[in-house]
Amino acid sequence: MSPAAIAHHVLRVEGLSKHYPGGILAADNVGLTAAAGELIAIVGESGSGKTTTLKAINRLIEPGAGTILFQGRDVMSLDAHDLRREIGWVMQGDGLFPHLTAAQNIAVTPRLLKWTPARIAARVDELLELVRLDPADFRDRLPHLMSGGQRQRIAIARALAAEPPLLLLDEAFSALDPVTRAGLQEDFVALRKRLQFAAVLVTHDMAEALLLANRILVMKDGRVVQTGTPSDLVNRPGDPYVTELLAAPAKQARAVAALEQAQ
Amino acid sequence: MSDQLAEAFTVLPQYLSGHMRLSMAAIICAILISLPLGILAAQRQWLAGPALGVAGTLQTIPGLALLALMVPVLGGTIGFAPAFVALTLYGILPVLRNTIVGLQGVDPVVREAARGVGMTARQSLIEVELPLALPTIVAGIRTAVVWVVGAAVLATPVGAASLGNYIFAGLQTRNWTAVLFGCVASALLAILLDQIVRSYEIAARRRNRVMAGLSTLAGLVLIGAALAPGLLGNAARTSSAGDMADAIGLEGRVVVVGAKPFTEQFILAELFQRVLEAEGALVRRRDGLGSTVVFDALADSEIGVYADYSGTLWANVLRRTDNPGRHRIIAETSAALLNDYGILSLGSLGFENAYGFAMSRAGADRLGVTSIAGLAGEGVIIGADSEFFVRPEWTGTREAYGLQDATPRPMDSTFMYGAVRDGQVDVITAYTTDGRIAAYDLVILDDPRGILPPYDAMILLSPEAAADDAVAAALAPLVNAITPDLMREANRRVDIDGQTPEQAAAWLWGEIGG
Ligand SMILES: Nc1ncnc2c1ncn2[C@@H]1O[C@H](COP(=O)(O)OP(=O)(O)O)[C@@H](O)[C@H]1O
Ligand SMILES: [Mg+2]
């Protein structure tokens, strides 16, 4: 691969397959690329293989077949721990360490990378402000003393702490109530604009994908049924399943529009 | 009463420090074994099952038996080592179980988060899993502390000084002040250690340096207290030996005096100590040793001297069941002990402490019996120490006098005299020198067929002590010096009047012209 291509693609997944014991083919020849600063959404119903695909990228599970290149390097040739420290990870559920304060949670990866305490402290405050939480108020708070939305903000701050070029998010906003989710999604867009990291976002919510993604991968039973920009999908759905997924947000939008006209 | 309390306090430093040394060493060792084992087993089910199984099985062995078993396991060693090993085994289960449960109870989501942020398995363990499992692990340590400190009182019968010395000696000498004192002291120690561990946990959880420092300090003070009295005690003993520079024969030599757990033995041990110290020996005491433990300890020269009874040795050591008469038994026993074990018998102390079938006078009158033969067919309940019912003389008596319908009721010898007096049992196998026979007006039944063997008290020296004439020479004045009446009176003074064994021994020494 040419140096230009390495700079261009933060992530390139080719022919990824994963068999679980018991014969389930959770990922079947999945391919995707993410350019610097690009957000790829993986959409599909529960059990379609989204999490499996995502975890193969930072080797939380070992892929069965295929190649995964992170910044042009084959992830299988890298030390798995080093790899994970270079990639931000927001897991399903917030996954905060319950015995650590917000600041300590955020500082975890920088500490593993042996940053100086001063640099870590400065970075923690910077991130708390980026995710719009008052450092003075939140720095020393334990997770159980925060709301779900606040915990999710800390989880995102933790994932971004070591300035990763790539962020992996697994249903990061799914567990939140609609108002909190909308607020966090908005802030996330702003955050990405500022920090320019690439991201792979797993979600079962097509509306969220349409709102946030540059490109969307629709998965079903471990296979990619369509890849395209949000407008590609909306205007040229290539599969009945995609149409079905798009129906729900479209129906909601129509219902709201109708009510507004009725006013 | 206050005499007994004062006496209890004078030996407190020795017993308490022994108890603390033993239990703290065992707890620390139990933690050092079970924490790493628990960490390994938490991730390996094939290890967790067997490890918990073995630890759990050890736990079900009664503490007293586990401690006693360690003596033969360690090749006959008595004292600190067997007690330490047994208590360590005893402390393993709660820490092991809680370490495994605590680690396995960590939310898998949190464990995955640790991997996801780039922690190695080791970092995840140290920084995430152990801190989250800490409260459970500490709960296990606290359980171990309470168990081990409590079980450490059982170290007395295997020859390690502990607060159990109060309890075992108190039980046998009917000194309830001492029993209570030992119980309260060990309970207080358990509570204190438990609280130190607890405050440590709180400090760790709150990351409170001051509190952690204070808990560490408290722990160090305790460790210091556990070690210091032993050192001070040694120094004191050495200097008192220095005062006796004019004594002859044994100065500076250490002689360990053993005793089985009952009044007469404690008095005799006091008497031996007195006589040996008069010759300048440094005397150590191992009181309340189990019947076979004490003999094995003598054979291994773990102790130097104690008194045992010809009938006991005849049955337990020589494995003989016949009864060729008092003097033959003494002679043959002495010869066999020297031959087979290198143990030197100095001869009889001058009295016999046999088993005698005793009844209350009212009970004997009601049945109209004066001899064991009269008990046949009466369906009596017989109270005796548990040792008696496994001895050949019980089988012998039962066959000879037709006591097949009698009900054996094993109990601690302390309680049998009161039990027969109050009619809770009909007959007891009293020790014939016990002061309570006269005090409770008990009647000893005749043994017309001579089934019950003689039990002459004999002074026995270990092979090592026997090698030095000075020990034998020092104890020689006691041979044939104590009449049955003198021994009975000395026992009575302790069991009825509440004197200490030391006071009774001093009286006895005065009587025999010391
Ligand atoms: N560790 C595993 N062992 C066996 N099967 C698994 C495992 N993890 C996931 N699966 C199965 O693989 C399929 C895809 O799961 P997943 O990637 O979690 O889907 P999604 O995230 O889209 O809900 C599902 O059928 C799931 O049951
Ligand atoms: Mg999933």
PDB file of C-alpha atoms in Angstrom, chain B residues 116-329:
ATOM      1  CA  GLY B 116     -10.874  -2.808  25.992  1.00  0.00           C
ATOM      2  CA  VAL B 117      -8.848   0.094  27.383  1.00  0.00           C
ATOM      3  CA  GLY B 118      -5.661  -1.921  26.854  1.00  0.00           C
ATOM      4  CA  MET B 119      -4.918  -3.480  30.225  1.00  0.00           C
ATOM      5  CA  THR B 120      -2.976  -6.714  30.342  1.00  0.00           C
ATOM      6  CA  ALA B 121      -4.479  -9.603  32.308  1.00  0.00           C
ATOM      7  CA  ARG B 122      -2.169  -8.722  35.189  1.00  0.00           C
ATOM      8  CA  GLN B 123      -3.081  -5.031  35.151  1.00  0.00           C
ATOM      9  CA  SER B 124      -6.749  -5.938  35.026  1.00  0.00           C
ATOM     10  CA  LEU B 125      -6.310  -8.208  38.024  1.00  0.00           C
ATOM     11  CA  ILE B 126      -4.386  -5.717  40.130  1.00  0.00           C
ATOM     12  CA  GLU B 127      -6.110  -2.502  39.169  1.00  0.00           C
ATOM     13  CA  VAL B 128      -9.670  -3.651  38.601  1.00  0.00           C
ATOM     14  CA  GLU B 129     -10.589  -7.163  39.684  1.00  0.00           C
ATOM     15  CA  LEU B 130      -8.790  -7.353  43.055  1.00  0.00           C
ATOM     16  CA  PRO B 131      -9.981  -3.897  44.192  1.00  0.00           C
ATOM     17  CA  LEU B 132     -13.549  -4.834  43.284  1.00  0.00           C
ATOM     18  CA  ALA B 133     -13.241  -8.225  45.008  1.00  0.00           C
ATOM     19  CA  LEU B 134     -11.535  -6.669  48.035  1.00  0.00           C
ATOM     20  CA  PRO B 135     -14.581  -6.351  50.290  1.00  0.00           C
ATOM     21  CA  THR B 136     -15.403 -10.026  49.752  1.00  0.00           C
ATOM     22  CA  ILE B 137     -11.781 -11.091  50.272  1.00  0.00           C
ATOM     23  CA  VAL B 138     -11.505  -9.020  53.430  1.00  0.00           C
ATOM     24  CA  ALA B 139     -14.721 -10.568  54.722  1.00  0.00           C
ATOM     25  CA  GLY B 140     -13.021 -13.940  54.226  1.00  0.00           C
ATOM     26  CA  ILE B 141      -9.909 -12.783  56.055  1.00  0.00           C
ATOM     27  CA  ARG B 142     -12.052 -11.537  58.914  1.00  0.00           C
ATOM     28  CA  THR B 143     -13.780 -14.898  59.138  1.00  0.00           C
ATOM     29  CA  ALA B 144     -10.359 -16.584  59.159  1.00  0.00           C
ATOM     30  CA  VAL B 145      -9.184 -14.261  61.927  1.00  0.00           C
ATOM     31  CA  VAL B 146     -12.133 -15.095  64.134  1.00  0.00           C
ATOM     32  CA  TRP B 147     -11.875 -18.826  63.445  1.00  0.00           C
ATOM     33  CA  VAL B 148      -8.135 -19.060  63.908  1.00  0.00           C
ATOM     34  CA  VAL B 149      -7.982 -16.946  67.062  1.00  0.00           C
ATOM     35  CA  GLY B 150     -10.817 -19.036  68.467  1.00  0.00           C
ATOM     36  CA  ALA B 151      -9.304 -22.368  67.438  1.00  0.00           C
ATOM     37  CA  ALA B 152      -5.882 -21.381  68.777  1.00  0.00           C
ATOM     38  CA  VAL B 153      -7.098 -22.189  72.295  1.00  0.00           C
ATOM     39  CA  LEU B 154      -6.918 -25.813  71.122  1.00  0.00           C
ATOM     40  CA  ALA B 155      -3.134 -25.492  70.833  1.00  0.00           C
ATOM     41  CA  THR B 156      -2.766 -26.269  74.525  1.00  0.00           C
ATOM     42  CA  PRO B 157      -3.160 -30.073  74.241  1.00  0.00           C
ATOM     43  CA  VAL B 158      -0.414 -30.212  71.598  1.00  0.00           C
ATOM     44  CA  GLY B 159       1.930 -28.244  73.790  1.00  0.00           C
ATOM     45  CA  ALA B 160       1.833 -24.677  72.485  1.00  0.00           C
ATOM     46  CA  ALA B 161       1.119 -21.997  75.063  1.00  0.00           C
ATOM     47  CA  SER B 162      -2.073 -20.128  74.294  1.00  0.00           C
ATOM     48  CA  LEU B 163      -5.067 -18.653  76.055  1.00  0.00           C
ATOM     49  CA  GLY B 164      -6.358 -22.230  75.945  1.00  0.00           C
ATOM     50  CA  ASN B 165      -4.046 -22.974  78.872  1.00  0.00           C
ATOM     51  CA  TYR B 166      -6.474 -21.014  81.035  1.00  0.00           C
ATOM     52  CA  ILE B 167      -9.402 -22.933  79.680  1.00  0.00           C
ATOM     53  CA  PHE B 168      -7.973 -26.452  79.785  1.00  0.00           C
ATOM     54  CA  ALA B 169      -6.333 -26.058  83.175  1.00  0.00           C
ATOM     55  CA  GLY B 170      -9.348 -24.207  84.528  1.00  0.00           C
ATOM     56  CA  LEU B 171     -11.719 -26.932  83.367  1.00  0.00           C
ATOM     57  CA  GLN B 172      -9.675 -29.591  85.107  1.00  0.00           C
ATOM     58  CA  THR B 173      -9.075 -27.684  88.302  1.00  0.00           C
ATOM     59  CA  ARG B 174     -12.624 -26.313  88.477  1.00  0.00           C
ATOM     60  CA  ASN B 175     -11.233 -22.815  88.280  1.00  0.00           C
ATOM     61  CA  TRP B 176     -14.091 -21.132  86.421  1.00  0.00           C
ATOM     62  CA  THR B 177     -12.411 -17.766  86.774  1.00  0.00           C
ATOM     63  CA  ALA B 178      -9.561 -19.077  84.648  1.00  0.00           C
ATOM     64  CA  VAL B 179     -11.942 -20.633  82.081  1.00  0.00           C
ATOM     65  CA  LEU B 180     -13.859 -17.398  81.742  1.00  0.00           C
ATOM     66  CA  PHE B 181     -10.671 -15.375  81.673  1.00  0.00           C
ATOM     67  CA  GLY B 182      -9.335 -17.457  78.785  1.00  0.00           C
ATOM     68  CA  CYS B 183     -12.591 -17.214  76.846  1.00  0.00           C
ATOM     69  CA  VAL B 184     -12.925 -13.471  77.300  1.00  0.00           C
ATOM     70  CA  ALA B 185      -9.275 -12.837  76.471  1.00  0.00           C
ATOM     71  CA  SER B 186      -9.447 -14.856  73.256  1.00  0.00           C
ATOM     72  CA  ALA B 187     -12.742 -13.234  72.284  1.00  0.00           C
ATOM     73  CA  LEU B 188     -11.282  -9.765  72.869  1.00  0.00           C
ATOM     74  CA  LEU B 189      -8.227 -10.652  70.809  1.00  0.00           C
ATOM     75  CA  ALA B 190     -10.436 -11.910  67.978  1.00  0.00           C
ATOM     76  CA  ILE B 191     -12.503  -8.729  68.039  1.00  0.00           C
ATOM     77  CA  LEU B 192      -9.408  -6.534  68.119  1.00  0.00           C
ATOM     78  CA  LEU B 193      -7.742  -8.266  65.165  1.00  0.00           C
ATOM     79  CA  ASP B 194     -11.026  -8.296  63.276  1.00  0.00           C
ATOM     80  CA  GLN B 195     -11.394  -4.545  63.756  1.00  0.00           C
ATOM     81  CA  ILE B 196      -7.850  -3.884  62.579  1.00  0.00           C
ATOM     82  CA  VAL B 197      -8.487  -5.860  59.404  1.00  0.00           C
ATOM     83  CA  ARG B 198     -11.772  -4.056  58.930  1.00  0.00           C
ATOM     84  CA  SER B 199     -10.285  -0.587  59.335  1.00  0.00           C
ATOM     85  CA  TYR B 200      -7.595  -1.638  56.880  1.00  0.00           C
ATOM     86  CA  GLU B 201     -10.238  -2.483  54.345  1.00  0.00           C
ATOM     87  CA  ILE B 202     -12.069   0.792  54.843  1.00  0.00           C
ATOM     88  CA  ALA B 203      -8.804   2.666  54.502  1.00  0.00           C
ATOM     89  CA  ALA B 204      -7.995   0.802  51.288  1.00  0.00           C
ATOM     90  CA  ARG B 205     -11.428   1.425  49.835  1.00  0.00           C
ATOM     91  CA  ARG B 206     -11.409   5.113  50.684  1.00  0.00           C
ATOM     92  CA  ARG B 207      -7.747   5.368  49.758  1.00  0.00           C
ATOM     93  CA  ASN B 208      -7.236   7.009  53.138  1.00  0.00           C
ATOM     94  CA  ARG B 209      -3.503   7.102  53.911  1.00  0.00           C
ATOM     95  CA  VAL B 210      -3.905   8.280  57.518  1.00  0.00           C
ATOM     96  CA  MET B 211      -6.296   5.491  58.372  1.00  0.00           C
ATOM     97  CA  ALA B 212      -4.143   2.916  56.597  1.00  0.00           C
ATOM     98  CA  GLY B 213      -1.144   4.206  58.534  1.00  0.00           C
ATOM     99  CA  LEU B 214      -2.978   3.931  61.837  1.00  0.00           C
ATOM    100  CA  SER B 215      -4.150   0.396  61.068  1.00  0.00           C
ATOM    101  CA  THR B 216      -0.619  -0.588  60.096  1.00  0.00           C
ATOM    102  CA  LEU B 217       0.640   0.921  63.323  1.00  0.00           C
ATOM    103  CA  ALA B 218      -1.957  -0.993  65.341  1.00  0.00           C
ATOM    104  CA  GLY B 219      -0.984  -4.185  63.533  1.00  0.00           C
ATOM    105  CA  LEU B 220       2.725  -3.576  64.214  1.00  0.00           C
ATOM    106  CA  VAL B 221       2.053  -2.863  67.880  1.00  0.00           C
ATOM    107  CA  LEU B 222       0.239  -6.180  68.105  1.00  0.00           C
ATOM    108  CA  ILE B 223       3.056  -8.032  66.382  1.00  0.00           C
ATOM    109  CA  GLY B 224       5.496  -6.319  68.725  1.00  0.00           C
ATOM    110  CA  ALA B 225       3.350  -7.271  71.693  1.00  0.00           C
ATOM    111  CA  ALA B 226       3.250 -10.850  70.437  1.00  0.00           C
ATOM    112  CA  LEU B 227       7.024 -11.066  70.258  1.00  0.00           C
ATOM    113  CA  ALA B 228       8.113  -8.862  73.169  1.00  0.00           C
ATOM    114  CA  PRO B 229       6.824 -10.773  76.227  1.00  0.00           C
ATOM    115  CA  GLY B 230       8.549 -13.912  74.999  1.00  0.00           C
ATOM    116  CA  LEU B 231      11.845 -12.042  74.852  1.00  0.00           C
ATOM    117  CA  LEU B 232      11.273 -10.306  78.173  1.00  0.00           C
ATOM    118  CA  GLY B 233      10.228 -13.595  79.698  1.00  0.00           C
ATOM    119  CA  ASN B 234      13.419 -15.251  78.552  1.00  0.00           C
ATOM    120  CA  ALA B 235      15.507 -12.430  79.919  1.00  0.00           C
ATOM    121  CA  ALA B 236      13.747 -12.613  83.280  1.00  0.00           C
ATOM    122  CA  ARG B 237      14.227 -16.344  83.483  1.00  0.00           C
ATOM    123  CA  THR B 238      17.893 -16.104  82.625  1.00  0.00           C
ATOM    124  CA  SER B 239      18.520 -13.560  85.349  1.00  0.00           C
ATOM    125  CA  SER B 240      16.637 -15.609  87.939  1.00  0.00           C
ATOM    126  CA  ALA B 241      18.868 -18.516  87.025  1.00  0.00           C
ATOM    127  CA  GLY B 242      21.824 -16.214  87.596  1.00  0.00           C
ATOM    128  CA  ASP B 243      20.645 -15.644  91.167  1.00  0.00           C
ATOM    129  CA  MET B 244      20.942 -19.343  91.754  1.00  0.00           C
ATOM    130  CA  ALA B 245      24.587 -19.486  90.886  1.00  0.00           C
ATOM    131  CA  ASP B 246      25.261 -21.363  94.114  1.00  0.00           C
ATOM    132  CA  ALA B 247      22.934 -24.205  93.164  1.00  0.00           C
ATOM    133  CA  ILE B 248      24.516 -27.384  91.976  1.00  0.00           C
ATOM    134  CA  GLY B 249      24.059 -29.804  89.137  1.00  0.00           C
ATOM    135  CA  LEU B 250      21.626 -28.263  86.697  1.00  0.00           C
ATOM    136  CA  GLU B 251      22.391 -24.565  86.443  1.00  0.00           C
ATOM    137  CA  GLY B 252      21.546 -23.124  83.079  1.00  0.00           C
ATOM    138  CA  ARG B 253      20.110 -26.405  81.795  1.00  0.00           C
ATOM    139  CA  VAL B 254      16.680 -26.273  80.274  1.00  0.00           C
ATOM    140  CA  VAL B 255      14.293 -28.980  81.411  1.00  0.00           C
ATOM    141  CA  VAL B 256      10.809 -29.181  79.936  1.00  0.00           C
ATOM    142  CA  VAL B 257       8.164 -30.497  82.304  1.00  0.00           C
ATOM    143  CA  GLY B 258       4.995 -31.947  80.782  1.00  0.00           C
ATOM    144  CA  ALA B 259       1.552 -32.520  82.240  1.00  0.00           C
ATOM    145  CA  LYS B 260      -1.655 -34.159  81.137  1.00  0.00           C
ATOM    146  CA  PRO B 261      -4.774 -32.064  81.478  1.00  0.00           C
ATOM    147  CA  PHE B 262      -5.974 -32.682  85.016  1.00  0.00           C
ATOM    148  CA  THR B 263      -5.393 -31.310  88.482  1.00  0.00           C
ATOM    149  CA  GLU B 264      -3.034 -33.950  89.834  1.00  0.00           C
ATOM    150  CA  GLN B 265      -0.784 -33.610  86.818  1.00  0.00           C
ATOM    151  CA  PHE B 266      -0.648 -29.830  87.165  1.00  0.00           C
ATOM    152  CA  ILE B 267       0.303 -30.158  90.826  1.00  0.00           C
ATOM    153  CA  LEU B 268       2.988 -32.749  90.074  1.00  0.00           C
ATOM    154  CA  ALA B 269       4.367 -30.563  87.288  1.00  0.00           C
ATOM    155  CA  GLU B 270       4.575 -27.646  89.715  1.00  0.00           C
ATOM    156  CA  LEU B 271       6.354 -29.939  92.139  1.00  0.00           C
ATOM    157  CA  PHE B 272       8.859 -31.114  89.503  1.00  0.00           C
ATOM    158  CA  GLN B 273       9.465 -27.504  88.503  1.00  0.00           C
ATOM    159  CA  ARG B 274      10.119 -26.516  92.111  1.00  0.00           C
ATOM    160  CA  VAL B 275      12.606 -29.331  92.662  1.00  0.00           C
ATOM    161  CA  LEU B 276      14.407 -28.771  89.375  1.00  0.00           C
ATOM    162  CA  GLU B 277      14.622 -25.000  89.809  1.00  0.00           C
ATOM    163  CA  ALA B 278      16.055 -25.528  93.256  1.00  0.00           C
ATOM    164  CA  GLU B 279      18.963 -27.189  91.464  1.00  0.00           C
ATOM    165  CA  GLY B 280      19.295 -24.277  89.078  1.00  0.00           C
ATOM    166  CA  ALA B 281      17.501 -25.667  86.040  1.00  0.00           C
ATOM    167  CA  LEU B 282      15.573 -23.412  83.653  1.00  0.00           C
ATOM    168  CA  VAL B 283      12.174 -25.047  83.599  1.00  0.00           C
ATOM    169  CA  ARG B 284       9.756 -24.763  80.700  1.00  0.00           C
ATOM    170  CA  ARG B 285       6.262 -26.112  81.049  1.00  0.00           C
ATOM    171  CA  ARG B 286       4.042 -27.930  78.609  1.00  0.00           C
ATOM    172  CA  ASP B 287       0.754 -28.287  80.441  1.00  0.00           C
ATOM    173  CA  GLY B 288      -2.416 -29.990  79.343  1.00  0.00           C
ATOM    174  CA  LEU B 289      -0.889 -32.315  76.756  1.00  0.00           C
ATOM    175  CA  GLY B 290      -3.055 -35.139  75.440  1.00  0.00           C
ATOM    176  CA  SER B 291      -2.410 -38.580  76.898  1.00  0.00           C
ATOM    177  CA  THR B 292      -0.614 -40.071  73.884  1.00  0.00           C
ATOM    178  CA  VAL B 293       0.871 -36.741  72.806  1.00  0.00           C
ATOM    179  CA  VAL B 294       2.688 -36.437  76.104  1.00  0.00           C
ATOM    180  CA  PHE B 295       4.195 -39.915  75.881  1.00  0.00           C
ATOM    181  CA  ASP B 296       5.340 -39.452  72.273  1.00  0.00           C
ATOM    182  CA  ALA B 297       6.812 -36.098  73.242  1.00  0.00           C
ATOM    183  CA  LEU B 298       8.782 -37.737  76.034  1.00  0.00           C
ATOM    184  CA  ALA B 299      10.029 -40.506  73.769  1.00  0.00           C
ATOM    185  CA  ASP B 300      11.223 -37.822  71.312  1.00  0.00           C
ATOM    186  CA  SER B 301      12.767 -35.802  74.169  1.00  0.00           C
ATOM    187  CA  GLU B 302      10.486 -32.895  73.274  1.00  0.00           C
ATOM    188  CA  ILE B 303       9.741 -32.829  76.979  1.00  0.00           C
ATOM    189  CA  GLY B 304      12.129 -34.034  79.655  1.00  0.00           C
ATOM    190  CA  VAL B 305       9.957 -35.269  82.488  1.00  0.00           C
ATOM    191  CA  TYR B 306       6.375 -36.004  83.450  1.00  0.00           C
ATOM    192  CA  ALA B 307       4.449 -38.418  85.636  1.00  0.00           C
ATOM    193  CA  ASP B 308       2.434 -41.242  84.133  1.00  0.00           C
ATOM    194  CA  TYR B 309       0.546 -44.159  85.579  1.00  0.00           C
ATOM    195  CA  SER B 310       1.632 -47.770  85.391  1.00  0.00           C
ATOM    196  CA  GLY B 311      -1.787 -49.045  84.308  1.00  0.00           C
ATOM    197  CA  THR B 312      -1.998 -46.494  81.523  1.00  0.00           C
ATOM    198  CA  LEU B 313       1.421 -47.400  80.180  1.00  0.00           C
ATOM    199  CA  TRP B 314       0.679 -51.106  80.593  1.00  0.00           C
ATOM    200  CA  ALA B 315      -2.396 -50.857  78.373  1.00  0.00           C
ATOM    201  CA  ASN B 316      -1.504 -48.069  75.950  1.00  0.00           C
ATOM    202  CA  VAL B 317       2.218 -48.569  75.410  1.00  0.00           C
ATOM    203  CA  LEU B 318       2.866 -52.235  76.263  1.00  0.00           C
ATOM    204  CA  ARG B 319      -0.538 -53.234  74.885  1.00  0.00           C
ATOM    205  CA  ARG B 320      -1.012 -55.713  77.714  1.00  0.00           C
ATOM    206  CA  THR B 321      -4.430 -56.724  79.040  1.00  0.00           C
ATOM    207  CA  ASP B 322      -3.459 -59.145  81.801  1.00  0.00           C
ATOM    208  CA  ASN B 323      -2.986 -58.120  85.428  1.00  0.00           C
ATOM    209  CA  PRO B 324       0.018 -59.782  87.023  1.00  0.00           C
ATOM    210  CA  GLY B 325      -0.063 -57.502  90.046  1.00  0.00           C
ATOM    211  CA  ARG B 326       1.120 -54.076  91.093  1.00  0.00           C
ATOM    212  CA  HIS B 327       4.853 -54.633  91.483  1.00  0.00           C
ATOM    213  CA  ARG B 328       5.319 -56.807  88.411  1.00  0.00           C
ATOM    214  CA  ILE B 329       3.521 -54.214  86.333  1.00  0.00           C
TER     215      ILE B 329
END
